[in-house]
């Protein structure tokens, strides 16, 4: 499965095995190169499905899990019928 913004992914090599939402894939300058040389690294920005801070990882460490082909609206939000991930939380609390 191809990496597309909005899909559920898993990041290999991290301390926990939480599912994440792919927020963006961008070329980021490598800060170790110094000011005169610019080498870019393909970086995937992900956020935990349950909420939390967005973090960047090398795109090679990100594995697609589900593209959310069908959605189901429930009382507390909208879920993917394939992976059961919460896609949109309900506004009511």
mmCIF file of C-alpha atoms in Angstrom:
data_model
loop_
_atom_site.group_PDB
_atom_site.id
_atom_site.type_symbol
_atom_site.label_atom_id
_atom_site.label_comp_id
_atom_site.label_asym_id
_atom_site.label_seq_id
_atom_site.Cartn_x
_atom_site.Cartn_y
_atom_site.Cartn_z
ATOM 1 C CA UNK A 1 0.000 0.000 0.000
ATOM 2 C CA UNK A 2 1.334 3.423 -0.946
ATOM 3 C CA UNK A 3 1.851 6.125 1.681
ATOM 4 C CA UNK A 4 -0.899 8.726 1.349
ATOM 5 C CA UNK A 5 -1.803 11.482 3.793
ATOM 6 C CA UNK A 6 -4.624 10.417 6.115
ATOM 7 C CA UNK A 7 -3.993 6.667 6.183
ATOM 8 C CA UNK A 8 -3.196 4.675 9.323
ATOM 9 C CA UNK A 9 0.449 3.672 9.642
ATOM 10 C CA UNK A 10 2.759 1.894 12.063
ATOM 11 C CA UNK A 11 6.300 3.144 12.744
ATOM 12 C CA UNK A 12 8.930 0.428 13.133
ATOM 13 C CA UNK A 13 11.703 0.843 15.673
ATOM 14 C CA UNK A 14 9.795 3.001 18.178
ATOM 15 C CA UNK A 15 9.215 2.131 21.835
ATOM 16 C CA UNK A 16 5.479 1.521 21.496
ATOM 17 C CA UNK A 17 3.413 -0.123 18.800
ATOM 18 C CA UNK A 18 0.647 2.487 18.560
ATOM 19 C CA UNK A 19 -1.127 3.099 15.304
ATOM 20 C CA UNK A 20 -0.538 6.552 13.854
ATOM 21 C CA UNK A 21 -2.177 8.805 11.278
ATOM 22 C CA UNK A 22 0.054 10.004 8.445
ATOM 23 C CA UNK A 23 -0.158 13.805 8.429
ATOM 24 C CA UNK A 24 2.448 14.701 5.769
ATOM 25 C CA UNK A 25 5.483 13.467 3.837
ATOM 26 C CA UNK A 26 8.091 16.152 3.155
ATOM 27 C CA UNK A 27 11.743 16.600 2.218
ATOM 28 C CA UNK A 28 13.488 18.018 5.298
ATOM 29 C CA UNK A 29 17.055 19.432 5.267
ATOM 30 C CA UNK A 30 19.544 17.360 7.245
ATOM 31 C CA UNK A 31 20.812 19.693 9.977
ATOM 32 C CA UNK A 32 24.044 17.697 10.360
ATOM 33 C CA UNK A 33 25.239 18.852 6.925
ATOM 34 C CA UNK A 34 26.053 22.377 8.056
ATOM 35 C CA UNK A 35 24.986 25.684 6.515
ATOM 36 C CA UNK A 36 26.685 25.312 3.107
ATOM 37 C CA UNK A 37 25.636 21.798 2.138
ATOM 38 C CA UNK A 38 22.017 20.779 1.968
ATOM 39 C CA UNK A 39 21.031 17.160 1.763
ATOM 40 C CA UNK A 40 17.326 16.463 2.121
ATOM 41 C CA UNK A 41 15.799 13.468 3.859
ATOM 42 C CA UNK A 42 12.297 12.177 3.071
ATOM 43 C CA UNK A 43 10.413 12.481 6.379
ATOM 44 C CA UNK A 44 6.969 11.192 7.366
ATOM 45 C CA UNK A 45 5.087 13.230 9.962
ATOM 46 C CA UNK A 46 2.690 11.132 12.041
ATOM 47 C CA UNK A 47 0.352 11.676 14.990
ATOM 48 C CA UNK A 48 -1.047 8.968 17.332
ATOM 49 C CA UNK A 49 -4.664 8.065 16.509
ATOM 50 C CA UNK A 50 -5.628 8.650 20.138
ATOM 51 C CA UNK A 51 -4.164 12.154 19.964
ATOM 52 C CA UNK A 52 -0.821 13.605 20.883
ATOM 53 C CA UNK A 53 2.128 15.414 19.389
ATOM 54 C CA UNK A 54 3.102 15.099 15.739
ATOM 55 C CA UNK A 55 6.570 13.607 15.188
ATOM 56 C CA UNK A 56 8.775 13.068 12.186
ATOM 57 C CA UNK A 57 10.354 9.733 11.235
ATOM 58 C CA UNK A 58 12.342 8.535 8.222
ATOM 59 C CA UNK A 59 9.847 7.480 5.571
ATOM 60 C CA UNK A 60 11.522 4.040 5.419
ATOM 61 C CA UNK A 61 10.386 3.369 9.016
ATOM 62 C CA UNK A 62 6.701 3.973 8.232
ATOM 63 C CA UNK A 63 4.486 1.074 7.142
ATOM 64 C CA UNK A 64 0.960 1.555 5.788
ATOM 65 C CA UNK A 65 -1.685 -0.364 7.755
ATOM 66 C CA UNK A 66 -5.063 0.760 6.382
ATOM 67 C CA UNK A 67 -6.338 3.227 3.764
ATOM 68 C CA UNK A 68 -9.803 3.441 5.428
ATOM 69 C CA UNK A 69 -11.884 2.288 2.444
ATOM 70 C CA UNK A 70 -15.214 2.352 4.337
ATOM 71 C CA UNK A 71 -16.298 4.488 7.262
ATOM 72 C CA UNK A 72 -18.994 3.878 9.877
ATOM 73 C CA UNK A 73 -20.596 6.703 11.891
ATOM 74 C CA UNK A 74 -21.176 5.869 15.570
ATOM 75 C CA UNK A 75 -22.273 7.884 18.588
ATOM 76 C CA UNK A 76 -18.754 8.936 19.553
ATOM 77 C CA UNK A 77 -17.390 9.535 16.054
ATOM 78 C CA UNK A 78 -16.599 8.017 12.675
ATOM 79 C CA UNK A 79 -14.579 4.793 12.511
ATOM 80 C CA UNK A 80 -12.893 2.797 9.756
ATOM 81 C CA UNK A 81 -14.646 -0.549 9.285
ATOM 82 C CA UNK A 82 -11.332 -2.170 8.286
ATOM 83 C CA UNK A 83 -8.991 -1.285 11.156
ATOM 84 C CA UNK A 84 -11.501 0.197 13.665
ATOM 85 C CA UNK A 85 -9.449 3.418 13.910
ATOM 86 C CA UNK A 86 -11.271 6.550 15.056
ATOM 87 C CA UNK A 87 -11.112 8.892 12.057
ATOM 88 C CA UNK A 88 -13.246 11.814 13.254
ATOM 89 C CA UNK A 89 -14.270 12.318 16.881
ATOM 90 C CA UNK A 90 -17.823 13.435 17.616
ATOM 91 C CA UNK A 91 -18.178 17.068 18.699
ATOM 92 C CA UNK A 92 -20.397 16.106 21.666
ATOM 93 C CA UNK A 93 -18.685 15.368 24.958
#
